Coordinates of C-alpha atoms in Angstrom, one line a residue:
Chain A
X1 CA -79.9 78.4 -62.6
X2 CA -80.1 80.3 -65.8
X3 CA -80.9 84.1 -66.0
X4 CA -81.3 87.3 -68.9
X5 CA -79.0 89.7 -67.8
X6 CA -78.7 93.2 -70.1
X7 CA -74.7 93.6 -72.2
X8 CA -74.7 96.8 -69.7
X9 CA -74.7 95.1 -66.6
X10 CA -72.3 92.4 -67.5
X11 CA -70.1 95.3 -68.3
X12 CA -70.8 96.7 -65.0
X13 CA -69.7 93.4 -63.9
X14 CA -66.5 92.9 -65.7
X15 CA -65.7 96.4 -64.5
X16 CA -65.8 95.4 -61.1
X17 CA -63.9 92.2 -61.5
X18 CA -61.0 94.0 -63.5
X19 CA -60.5 96.2 -60.6
X20 CA -60.3 93.1 -58.6
X21 CA -56.9 92.7 -60.5
X22 CA -57.7 89.2 -61.0
X23 CA -59.7 89.2 -64.3
X24 CA -57.8 87.6 -67.4
X25 CA -59.7 87.5 -70.5
X26 CA -59.5 88.2 -74.4
X27 CA -57.9 91.0 -76.4
X28 CA -56.6 91.8 -79.7
X29 CA -53.0 92.8 -79.8
X30 CA -51.7 92.9 -83.6
X31 CA -54.6 91.2 -85.0
X32 CA -53.9 88.1 -82.7
X33 CA -56.5 87.3 -79.9
X34 CA -54.7 86.2 -76.8
X35 CA -55.6 85.8 -72.5
X36 CA -54.2 88.8 -70.7
X37 CA -54.7 90.1 -67.2
X38 CA -57.5 93.2 -67.9
X39 CA -57.0 96.5 -66.6
X40 CA -59.4 98.3 -68.0
X41 CA -62.6 95.8 -69.5
X42 CA -62.1 98.1 -72.6
X43 CA -59.6 96.1 -73.6
X44 CA -61.8 93.2 -73.6
X45 CA -62.2 91.4 -77.1
X46 CA -66.0 89.9 -77.5
X47 CA -65.6 89.4 -81.3
X48 CA -63.7 86.2 -82.0
X49 CA -63.7 82.8 -83.2
X50 CA -60.9 82.0 -80.6
X51 CA -57.6 83.2 -79.1
X52 CA -54.2 82.0 -81.0
X53 CA -52.9 79.9 -78.0
X54 CA -55.3 78.0 -75.6
X55 CA -55.7 78.9 -72.1
X56 CA -53.4 75.7 -71.0
X57 CA -50.5 78.2 -71.0
X58 CA -52.1 79.3 -67.2
X59 CA -52.4 75.7 -66.2
X60 CA -49.2 73.9 -67.7
X61 CA -46.7 76.7 -67.6
X62 CA -44.2 76.5 -70.3
X63 CA -41.5 77.0 -67.8
X64 CA -42.8 75.8 -64.7
X65 CA -39.9 75.8 -61.5
X66 CA -40.9 72.7 -59.2
X67 CA -38.9 73.3 -56.9
X68 CA -35.7 75.1 -55.8
X69 CA -33.1 72.9 -54.5
X70 CA -29.0 74.0 -52.3
X71 CA -26.1 71.6 -51.4
X72 CA -28.9 70.2 -48.3
X73 CA -32.1 71.2 -48.9
X74 CA -35.4 70.7 -50.9
X75 CA -37.7 73.5 -50.6
X76 CA -41.1 74.1 -53.2
X77 CA -42.8 77.1 -53.4
X78 CA -46.7 76.1 -54.0
X79 CA -48.0 79.6 -54.0
X80 CA -51.1 80.3 -56.9
X81 CA -53.2 83.0 -56.9
X82 CA -57.0 83.3 -57.6
X83 CA -57.8 84.1 -61.2
X84 CA -61.1 84.4 -62.5
X85 CA -61.2 83.9 -66.4
X86 CA -63.6 85.6 -68.5
X87 CA -64.7 84.2 -72.3
X88 CA -62.9 81.0 -72.5
X89 CA -64.5 79.0 -75.2
X90 CA -66.4 75.8 -74.9
X91 CA -64.1 73.9 -76.4
X92 CA -61.2 75.2 -74.2
X93 CA -63.0 74.6 -70.9
X94 CA -63.3 71.3 -72.3
X95 CA -59.4 70.7 -72.8
X96 CA -59.6 71.7 -69.4
X97 CA -61.4 68.4 -68.6
X98 CA -59.5 66.6 -70.6
X99 CA -56.3 67.5 -69.0
X100 CA -57.9 67.0 -65.2
X101 CA -58.2 63.2 -66.2
X102 CA -54.6 63.0 -66.5
X103 CA -53.3 65.7 -64.4
X104 CA -55.7 65.3 -61.3
X105 CA -55.9 61.1 -61.5
X106 CA -56.8 60.1 -57.7
X107 CA -53.6 59.7 -55.7
X108 CA -51.4 60.3 -58.7
X109 CA -52.2 64.4 -58.6
X110 CA -49.9 67.2 -59.9
X111 CA -50.4 69.2 -56.9
X112 CA -49.1 72.6 -59.5
X113 CA -51.4 71.7 -62.1
X114 CA -54.5 71.4 -59.1
X115 CA -53.9 74.4 -56.8
X116 CA -54.4 76.3 -60.3
X117 CA -57.4 74.7 -61.1
X118 CA -59.0 75.3 -58.1
X119 CA -58.0 78.8 -57.5
X120 CA -59.4 79.8 -60.8
X121 CA -63.1 80.6 -61.8
X122 CA -64.4 80.2 -65.3
X123 CA -66.4 82.4 -66.8
X124 CA -67.4 80.5 -70.2
X125 CA -68.6 82.7 -73.6
X126 CA -70.2 80.8 -76.1
X127 CA -69.3 80.9 -79.6
X128 CA -71.6 82.8 -82.0
X129 CA -70.3 81.8 -85.4
X130 CA -67.5 78.7 -86.1
X131 CA -64.2 79.3 -87.1
X132 CA -63.4 77.6 -90.9
X133 CA -61.3 74.6 -89.1
X134 CA -63.6 74.4 -86.3
X135 CA -65.2 70.8 -85.7
X136 CA -66.1 70.9 -81.8
X137 CA -69.3 70.1 -83.1
X138 CA -68.7 66.5 -83.9
X139 CA -66.9 65.8 -80.7
X140 CA -69.9 67.0 -78.7
X141 CA -67.4 69.7 -77.0
X142 CA -69.3 72.8 -78.5
X143 CA -71.8 73.2 -75.1
X144 CA -70.9 72.3 -71.8
X145 CA -72.8 70.7 -68.9
X146 CA -69.6 71.3 -66.4
X147 CA -66.7 72.9 -65.8
X148 CA -67.3 76.4 -66.0
X149 CA -68.9 78.7 -62.9
X150 CA -71.0 80.7 -65.2
X151 CA -71.3 80.6 -68.8
X152 CA -72.5 83.3 -70.8
X153 CA -74.3 82.8 -73.9
X154 CA -74.6 86.1 -76.5
X155 CA -78.1 86.7 -77.4
X156 CA -77.8 89.9 -79.2
X157 CA -79.0 92.5 -77.0
X158 CA -78.5 90.5 -74.1
X159 CA -76.8 87.4 -72.5
X160 CA -78.6 84.6 -71.0
X161 CA -75.9 83.1 -68.4
X162 CA -76.0 79.8 -66.6
X163 CA -74.4 78.9 -63.3
X164 CA -72.4 75.7 -63.2
X165 CA -71.3 76.2 -59.4
X166 CA -71.8 77.5 -55.5
X167 CA -69.0 80.2 -56.8
X168 CA -70.7 81.2 -59.8
X169 CA -74.1 81.6 -57.8
X170 CA -72.7 83.5 -55.4
X171 CA -71.2 86.3 -58.0
X172 CA -74.9 86.1 -59.5
X173 CA -76.4 86.9 -56.6
X174 CA -74.2 90.3 -57.1
X175 CA -75.9 91.4 -60.0
X176 CA -78.9 93.7 -59.7
X177 CA -80.4 93.4 -63.0
X178 CA -81.0 89.9 -63.8
X179 CA -84.3 87.8 -64.5
X180 CA -84.9 84.1 -64.1
X181 CA -85.5 82.4 -67.8
X182 CA -85.9 79.2 -68.8
X183 CA -85.4 80.5 -72.6
X184 CA -82.8 78.0 -74.4
X185 CA -79.9 79.8 -76.0
X186 CA -79.5 80.4 -79.5
X187 CA -77.6 77.6 -80.9
X188 CA -75.9 79.5 -84.1
X189 CA -72.1 77.5 -84.9
X190 CA -73.3 75.9 -88.6
X191 CA -70.4 75.2 -91.6
X192 CA -68.2 73.3 -89.5
X193 CA -66.2 70.8 -90.5
X194 CA -67.2 67.3 -90.0
X195 CA -65.6 64.1 -88.2
X196 CA -67.9 61.0 -87.5
X197 CA -67.3 58.5 -84.8
X198 CA -67.3 56.0 -86.9
X199 CA -64.7 57.3 -89.1
X200 CA -62.6 58.1 -85.7
X201 CA -63.3 54.3 -84.7
X202 CA -61.2 53.3 -88.1
X203 CA -58.1 54.3 -86.6
X204 CA -58.4 50.8 -84.5
X205 CA -57.8 49.1 -88.0
X206 CA -55.8 51.7 -89.7
X207 CA -52.0 51.0 -87.8
X208 CA -50.6 49.9 -90.2
X209 CA -52.1 51.7 -93.3
X210 CA -49.5 53.2 -95.6
X211 CA -51.4 56.6 -94.9
X212 CA -49.3 57.8 -92.2
X213 CA -46.3 57.8 -94.7
X214 CA -48.5 59.5 -97.1
X215 CA -49.5 62.1 -95.3
X216 CA -46.5 63.5 -92.9
X217 CA -44.3 63.6 -96.0
X218 CA -45.0 67.2 -96.1
X219 CA -44.7 67.0 -91.9
X220 CA -41.5 69.6 -91.0
X221 CA -41.8 68.0 -87.7
X222 CA -42.4 71.5 -86.1
X223 CA -44.4 71.0 -83.1
X224 CA -46.8 74.0 -83.8
X225 CA -49.2 71.1 -83.9
X226 CA -48.3 70.2 -80.2
X227 CA -48.0 74.0 -79.1
X228 CA -50.9 75.2 -80.1
X229 CA -53.0 72.6 -78.7
X230 CA -55.2 73.0 -75.7
X231 CA -54.4 69.1 -74.4
X232 CA -51.0 68.4 -75.6
X233 CA -49.5 68.5 -71.9
X234 CA -46.3 66.9 -72.4
X235 CA -43.6 68.0 -70.6
X236 CA -39.5 67.6 -70.0
X237 CA -38.0 67.7 -66.3
X238 CA -34.4 69.3 -66.4
X239 CA -32.2 71.1 -63.9
X240 CA -31.2 75.2 -63.8
X241 CA -28.4 75.2 -61.9
X242 CA -27.5 78.5 -60.5
X243 CA -23.5 79.4 -61.4
X244 CA -22.3 77.8 -58.2
X245 CA -23.8 74.8 -59.9
X246 CA -24.4 73.9 -56.0
X247 CA -28.0 75.5 -56.0
X248 CA -31.0 75.9 -58.8
X249 CA -34.1 75.0 -59.7
X250 CA -35.6 71.9 -61.1
X251 CA -38.0 73.1 -63.9
X252 CA -40.2 72.1 -66.3
X253 CA -40.3 72.8 -70.2
X254 CA -43.2 71.9 -72.4
X255 CA -42.2 69.3 -75.0
X256 CA -43.3 67.8 -78.5
X257 CA -43.8 64.3 -79.1
X258 CA -43.1 65.4 -83.0
X259 CA -39.6 66.2 -81.9
X260 CA -36.9 63.7 -82.7
X261 CA -35.5 63.2 -79.1
X262 CA -38.7 63.1 -77.4
X263 CA -38.3 59.0 -77.4
X264 CA -34.6 59.2 -77.3
X265 CA -32.9 56.6 -74.2
X266 CA -28.9 56.9 -73.0
X267 CA -26.9 55.0 -75.2
X268 CA -28.9 57.3 -78.3
X269 CA -31.5 54.6 -79.3
X270 CA -34.6 56.5 -80.9
X271 CA -37.7 54.2 -80.4
X272 CA -39.9 56.5 -83.0
X273 CA -37.1 57.6 -85.4
X274 CA -39.3 57.9 -88.1
X275 CA -41.5 61.4 -88.8
X276 CA -44.3 59.1 -89.7
X277 CA -44.3 57.3 -86.4
X278 CA -44.3 60.4 -84.6
X279 CA -47.1 62.0 -86.7
X280 CA -49.2 58.9 -86.9
X281 CA -48.3 58.9 -82.0
X282 CA -50.3 62.2 -81.8
X283 CA -53.3 61.2 -83.8
X284 CA -53.6 57.4 -82.4
X285 CA -53.1 59.3 -78.7
X286 CA -56.1 62.0 -79.2
X287 CA -58.8 59.7 -81.2
X288 CA -57.1 56.3 -80.0
X289 CA -55.0 55.9 -76.4
X290 CA -56.4 58.3 -74.6
X291 CA -60.5 56.5 -75.5
X292 CA -58.9 53.2 -74.2
X293 CA -57.5 55.3 -71.3
X294 CA -59.5 58.0 -69.7
X295 CA -62.8 57.0 -71.7
X296 CA -63.0 60.3 -74.0
X297 CA -61.4 61.7 -77.1
X298 CA -58.3 63.9 -76.3
X299 CA -59.1 66.3 -78.9
X300 CA -61.5 69.5 -78.7
X301 CA -62.3 70.0 -81.7
X302 CA -60.8 73.7 -82.0
X303 CA -58.8 73.2 -85.2
X304 CA -55.6 75.3 -83.6
X305 CA -53.2 72.7 -85.3
X306 CA -54.8 72.8 -88.7
X307 CA -54.8 76.5 -89.1
X308 CA -51.1 76.5 -87.5
X309 CA -49.3 73.9 -89.5
X310 CA -47.3 76.0 -92.0
X311 CA -47.6 72.7 -94.0
X312 CA -51.4 73.4 -94.1
X313 CA -51.8 69.5 -92.3
X314 CA -55.7 69.0 -92.1
X315 CA -56.1 66.0 -89.4
X316 CA -59.5 65.8 -89.9
X317 CA -59.0 65.2 -93.7
X318 CA -56.9 62.6 -93.1
X319 CA -58.9 60.8 -90.7
X320 CA -61.8 61.2 -93.1
X321 CA -59.7 59.2 -95.6
X322 CA -59.2 56.2 -94.0
Chain B
X1 CA -69.9 95.5 -54.2
X2 CA -66.8 93.9 -52.7
X3 CA -67.1 91.1 -55.6
X4 CA -63.9 89.0 -54.7
X5 CA -64.1 88.0 -51.1
X6 CA -67.0 86.4 -52.2
X7 CA -64.0 84.1 -52.9
X8 CA -63.1 84.1 -49.3
X9 CA -63.4 81.0 -48.0
X10 CA -63.2 79.0 -51.0
X11 CA -59.6 79.8 -51.5
X12 CA -56.7 77.4 -50.8
X13 CA -53.6 76.0 -51.1
X14 CA -53.3 72.5 -50.5
X15 CA -49.8 72.2 -49.6
X16 CA -50.4 68.8 -47.3
X17 CA -50.8 67.2 -50.6
X18 CA -48.3 64.7 -51.6
X19 CA -45.8 66.3 -54.5
X20 CA -45.2 63.7 -57.0
X21 CA -42.3 65.1 -58.3
X22 CA -40.6 66.3 -55.2
X23 CA -38.0 63.8 -54.3
X24 CA -36.7 62.8 -50.7
X25 CA -33.2 62.6 -49.5
X26 CA -31.8 59.4 -49.3
X27 CA -28.5 58.8 -47.6
X28 CA -25.6 56.3 -48.8
X29 CA -24.8 53.5 -46.8
X30 CA -22.7 51.4 -49.1
X31 CA -20.6 52.0 -52.9
X32 CA -19.9 48.2 -54.3
X33 CA -17.6 48.7 -57.5
X34 CA -19.0 45.9 -59.7
X35 CA -16.9 46.6 -62.6
X36 CA -14.8 49.3 -64.3
X37 CA -18.0 51.3 -65.4
X38 CA -20.4 49.9 -63.5
X39 CA -21.2 50.4 -59.1
X40 CA -24.1 49.3 -56.8
X41 CA -25.0 52.4 -54.8
X42 CA -27.0 51.3 -51.6
X43 CA -29.4 53.9 -50.1
X44 CA -31.2 53.8 -46.8
X45 CA -34.8 53.4 -48.1
X46 CA -37.6 51.6 -46.6
X47 CA -39.6 51.8 -49.4
X48 CA -40.1 48.4 -49.7
X49 CA -40.1 47.9 -53.7
X50 CA -41.7 44.9 -55.3
X51 CA -39.2 43.4 -57.2
X52 CA -39.2 45.0 -61.1
X53 CA -40.0 48.6 -59.8
X54 CA -37.7 51.1 -60.4
X55 CA -36.4 54.9 -58.6
X56 CA -36.1 58.2 -60.1
X57 CA -32.4 59.2 -59.0
X58 CA -31.4 62.8 -59.1
X59 CA -28.2 64.9 -59.2
X60 CA -29.0 68.2 -58.2
X61 CA -27.6 70.5 -61.5
X62 CA -27.6 67.5 -63.8
X63 CA -31.4 65.7 -63.7
X64 CA -33.0 62.9 -62.5
X65 CA -33.3 59.7 -64.4
X66 CA -35.1 55.8 -63.6
X67 CA -32.8 53.3 -62.5
X68 CA -34.4 49.9 -61.4
X69 CA -34.0 48.6 -58.1
X70 CA -31.8 45.2 -57.8
X71 CA -32.2 44.5 -54.5
X72 CA -35.4 43.3 -52.5
X73 CA -35.4 44.9 -49.0
X74 CA -37.5 47.1 -46.4
X75 CA -34.3 48.6 -45.1
X76 CA -32.3 49.4 -48.2
X77 CA -32.2 49.9 -52.2
X78 CA -29.6 49.0 -54.7
X79 CA -28.9 50.9 -57.5
X80 CA -26.7 48.9 -60.2
X81 CA -25.7 52.1 -62.6
X82 CA -23.7 52.1 -65.3
X83 CA -21.5 55.2 -66.1
X84 CA -23.1 56.1 -69.7
X85 CA -24.3 60.0 -69.8
X86 CA -23.7 63.2 -67.2
X87 CA -25.9 62.0 -64.7
X88 CA -24.4 58.5 -64.4
X89 CA -20.9 59.4 -64.7
X90 CA -21.6 62.5 -61.8
X91 CA -23.2 58.9 -59.4
X92 CA -19.9 57.1 -60.2
X93 CA -18.6 60.0 -57.5
X94 CA -21.1 58.8 -55.2
X95 CA -19.3 58.3 -51.5
X96 CA -20.6 56.8 -48.6
X97 CA -22.3 58.9 -46.6
X98 CA -23.3 61.5 -49.2
X99 CA -26.8 62.2 -49.8
X100 CA -28.8 61.1 -53.0
X101 CA -32.0 62.5 -53.9
X102 CA -34.8 59.9 -54.5
X103 CA -38.2 59.6 -55.7
X104 CA -40.1 55.9 -55.7
X105 CA -40.6 53.0 -56.2
X106 CA -42.4 53.5 -59.0
X107 CA -43.8 51.0 -62.0
X108 CA -46.5 47.9 -61.3
X109 CA -42.9 45.6 -60.8
X110 CA -43.2 41.6 -61.5
X111 CA -46.6 39.9 -60.3
X112 CA -44.5 37.2 -57.9
X113 CA -48.1 36.6 -56.7
X114 CA -49.5 35.4 -59.9
X115 CA -46.4 33.1 -60.1
X116 CA -47.0 31.2 -56.8
X117 CA -46.3 27.3 -57.6
X118 CA -44.8 28.4 -61.0
X119 CA -41.0 26.8 -61.2
X120 CA -39.2 29.7 -62.6
X121 CA -36.8 30.3 -65.6
X122 CA -34.8 33.9 -64.5
X123 CA -32.9 35.3 -67.9
X124 CA -30.7 38.1 -67.2
X125 CA -28.1 39.8 -70.0
X126 CA -25.3 42.2 -69.1
X127 CA -26.7 45.2 -66.7
X128 CA -30.2 43.7 -66.7
X129 CA -29.4 41.3 -64.3
X130 CA -29.4 44.1 -61.7
X131 CA -33.4 44.3 -61.9
X132 CA -33.7 40.4 -61.9
X133 CA -31.7 40.3 -58.6
X134 CA -34.6 41.8 -56.7
X135 CA -36.6 38.8 -58.6
X136 CA -34.3 36.3 -57.1
X137 CA -33.4 38.1 -53.5
X138 CA -38.0 38.1 -53.6
X139 CA -37.8 34.0 -54.6
X140 CA -35.0 33.3 -51.5
X141 CA -37.3 34.7 -48.8
X142 CA -40.0 33.1 -50.1
X143 CA -38.4 30.0 -51.2
X144 CA -41.3 28.0 -50.5
X145 CA -44.0 29.2 -52.9
X146 CA -42.0 28.5 -55.5
X147 CA -40.5 25.3 -57.8
X148 CA -37.3 25.1 -59.3
X149 CA -35.4 28.2 -60.1
X150 CA -32.9 28.3 -63.1
X151 CA -30.8 31.5 -63.7
X152 CA -29.7 32.3 -66.7
X153 CA -26.9 35.2 -66.9
X154 CA -25.0 36.4 -69.8
X155 CA -22.2 38.9 -69.8
X156 CA -19.6 40.5 -72.2
X157 CA -17.0 38.7 -70.7
X158 CA -15.8 37.7 -66.6
X159 CA -14.7 41.3 -66.4
X160 CA -17.9 42.3 -66.4
X161 CA -20.0 40.0 -64.3
X162 CA -22.1 41.6 -61.8
X163 CA -23.0 40.5 -57.9
X164 CA -20.0 38.2 -58.0
X165 CA -20.1 38.1 -54.5
X166 CA -23.6 36.8 -54.5
X167 CA -22.9 33.9 -57.3
X168 CA -22.1 31.1 -54.5
X169 CA -25.0 31.4 -52.6
X170 CA -27.3 31.4 -55.8
X171 CA -25.0 28.5 -57.1
X172 CA -26.5 26.6 -53.7
X173 CA -30.0 27.2 -53.6
X174 CA -30.8 27.5 -57.6
X175 CA -29.5 26.3 -61.2
X176 CA -26.9 28.4 -62.0
X177 CA -26.0 29.3 -65.9
X178 CA -23.6 32.0 -67.1
X179 CA -22.0 32.4 -70.5
X180 CA -19.9 34.9 -72.0
X181 CA -19.9 36.3 -75.5
X182 CA -16.0 35.7 -76.3
X183 CA -13.8 33.2 -75.0
X184 CA -11.5 35.3 -72.6
X185 CA -8.2 33.9 -71.0
X186 CA -8.7 31.5 -68.1
X187 CA -12.9 30.9 -68.3
X188 CA -13.8 27.3 -68.8
X189 CA -17.2 27.6 -68.5
X190 CA -19.6 28.1 -71.5
X191 CA -19.0 30.7 -74.3
X192 CA -21.5 32.1 -76.9
X193 CA -24.7 34.0 -76.6
X194 CA -27.7 33.3 -73.4
X195 CA -30.3 31.9 -76.3
X196 CA -27.7 29.1 -77.1
X197 CA -26.8 28.3 -73.7
X198 CA -30.8 28.1 -73.1
X199 CA -31.8 26.1 -75.8
X200 CA -28.5 23.2 -74.8
X201 CA -30.2 23.1 -71.7
X202 CA -33.3 21.6 -73.2
X203 CA -35.9 22.7 -70.5
X204 CA -39.8 21.7 -70.4
X205 CA -42.4 25.1 -70.9
X206 CA -44.2 23.1 -68.3
X207 CA -45.6 24.9 -65.5
X208 CA -42.7 27.2 -65.9
X209 CA -42.5 31.2 -65.8
X210 CA -40.1 33.5 -67.6
X211 CA -38.5 36.4 -66.7
X212 CA -36.4 38.1 -69.3
X213 CA -34.4 41.1 -68.7
X214 CA -31.4 42.6 -70.8
X215 CA -30.8 44.2 -74.0
X216 CA -33.6 44.7 -77.0
X217 CA -31.8 42.5 -79.3
X218 CA -31.0 39.8 -76.8
X219 CA -34.6 40.2 -75.8
X220 CA -35.4 39.4 -79.4
X221 CA -33.1 36.8 -79.8
X222 CA -33.9 34.9 -76.3
X223 CA -37.9 35.1 -77.0
X224 CA -37.4 33.3 -80.5
X225 CA -35.4 30.3 -79.3
X226 CA -38.3 30.0 -76.4
X227 CA -40.9 30.3 -78.7
X228 CA -38.6 27.3 -80.5
X229 CA -38.6 25.3 -76.9
X230 CA -42.3 25.2 -76.5
X231 CA -42.8 28.1 -74.4
X232 CA -45.8 30.5 -75.2
X233 CA -45.6 34.6 -74.9
X234 CA -47.9 34.5 -72.0
X235 CA -45.4 32.9 -70.2
X236 CA -42.8 35.4 -70.9
X237 CA -42.2 38.0 -69.0
X238 CA -40.2 41.2 -69.5
X239 CA -38.7 44.6 -68.4
X240 CA -38.9 47.6 -70.9
X241 CA -36.8 50.6 -71.1
X242 CA -37.9 54.1 -72.7
X243 CA -37.3 57.4 -72.3
X244 CA -38.9 58.3 -68.8
X245 CA -38.9 61.7 -67.2
X246 CA -41.8 62.1 -64.6
X247 CA -41.9 58.5 -63.6
X248 CA -45.9 58.7 -63.6
X249 CA -47.6 58.7 -66.3
X250 CA -47.8 62.8 -67.0
X251 CA -44.8 63.8 -68.9
X252 CA -45.9 61.5 -71.7
X253 CA -42.1 60.7 -72.8
X254 CA -42.6 56.3 -72.5
X255 CA -46.0 56.4 -74.2
X256 CA -46.3 52.8 -76.1
X257 CA -49.1 52.3 -78.0
X258 CA -52.0 52.8 -75.1
X259 CA -49.4 51.7 -72.3
X260 CA -47.4 54.1 -70.1
X261 CA -43.8 52.1 -69.5
X262 CA -43.5 54.0 -65.9
X263 CA -47.1 53.5 -64.6
X264 CA -48.4 50.3 -66.6
X265 CA -44.7 48.9 -66.8
X266 CA -42.2 48.6 -66.6
X267 CA -42.9 44.7 -66.5
X268 CA -44.8 43.4 -69.4
X269 CA -46.2 40.0 -70.2
X270 CA -44.5 39.3 -74.0
X271 CA -48.2 38.4 -75.2
X272 CA -49.1 42.3 -74.6
X273 CA -45.5 43.6 -75.7
X274 CA -45.5 42.1 -79.1
X275 CA -48.3 44.2 -80.2
X276 CA -47.5 47.4 -78.6
X277 CA -45.3 49.1 -81.3
X278 CA -44.1 52.2 -82.1

């Protein structure tokens, strides 16, 4: 269903959501936009391209306790609070759908991720303009067909709101000033970087190309791309023992395929010891391996890896050179 | 407007779901000293692994690592472990009656069903003999399903032999070949690398499947020898080693191309593997 809702009514709506203590929305702090728990809806930033970090950190924590152990037992603590996310961009909602394919694979579900997903409501907000590194249009991640409970389109003086789930319907039913509409929301995204499917397909013939050595020569292997990428979810599993060394926690920490020790095995051998191999692996994982495994690109076109690269490496530019 | 109550019944925590990262305790029923730095730890486990599958074994406070099963049994699992790092050194101190935290079995294992009716050549180098022992024990139980079985083992020296206590039994049932890298006082058997011994045997590739586990360099030269002897790549099955953390295809470390070694492997047909490059 589609409704038009006044901006004032949406503000009231967010007022009530923030009073519940469960609302997480974008705020601007020291010029950086990030997702934070909201106490007062006036804090919410509406005029932003996208957050510096994606909402991945709310679903796959940087450091997550898997269980606690002591001398004779293992105890898990799986309790997740209900959360409402307002203002997630459509591309980032797509990133959750990508992560779902990996982490909610039937029979092999990641219980920690699953509980966080299940107990989160997604109120997405369509972008009003493109950022300089956006290429969501090319990957079809600029809009949503699924993955949201409510989807807001800013139409200037009012919002068009789409409902995408029963929970979304429940929420919208409590809004007093709303009108069903058949209008299509406007589609303002222009001037994006372009990446065609044909170009992505060329990866299949380019594995032995010398472009990888050439383009990775300026890479610092700093892991900035993987840290800010909304679909990079690799992790290490480590123990964090207490001082008595009998009890402690098993934790997972985010890991990066760009770091050398990522493929190191007992005895010291490192499989992807060359920087160019690690550089190439990430691009191939995003645009070929994941396609072969799960049927879609692992990239959602947010451009964060480009924006945050200290060497100004532009993955789209490289792919377009193939 | 009590908006949050709308959630009400939809809010739930799935506590009954299986947690793929949580190990279970298993008691150690036997510890066998194989060599100076290798032990076989037998745990009580009714998980009944397929030949070639592996387990994630924990020492709480240090972490966990993958180890191939060295046995084929519905009651226990033998883990043959060399002391090379913090975790494995700690595992050397494990005593009978203590508990280990274990997850698994994981991985695909060798497709033994597919090999039915074939002659099997089993080649193991060093600690690579441990995972092929599962295949040997499987064939012992299902002897009538397979043709001739040739075993080829290579060790650095007689001091490095694993499963010495099984040798007599295997010599009776199978064609048993063993070699050591360098001459050793009192050793009257074969000396030299495995691939040389293999070439000398002049076995024909007809109706054969080769199971090959060992260090990367050994795999490389042995495959070259096999190819020279007329074997094709689709007759050769290898088990790969990679950095693994989760063991279930989530953490990303063991990816080679579009394959997860933990989930799609560790057993691969050589035809597939040779195209898998970093």
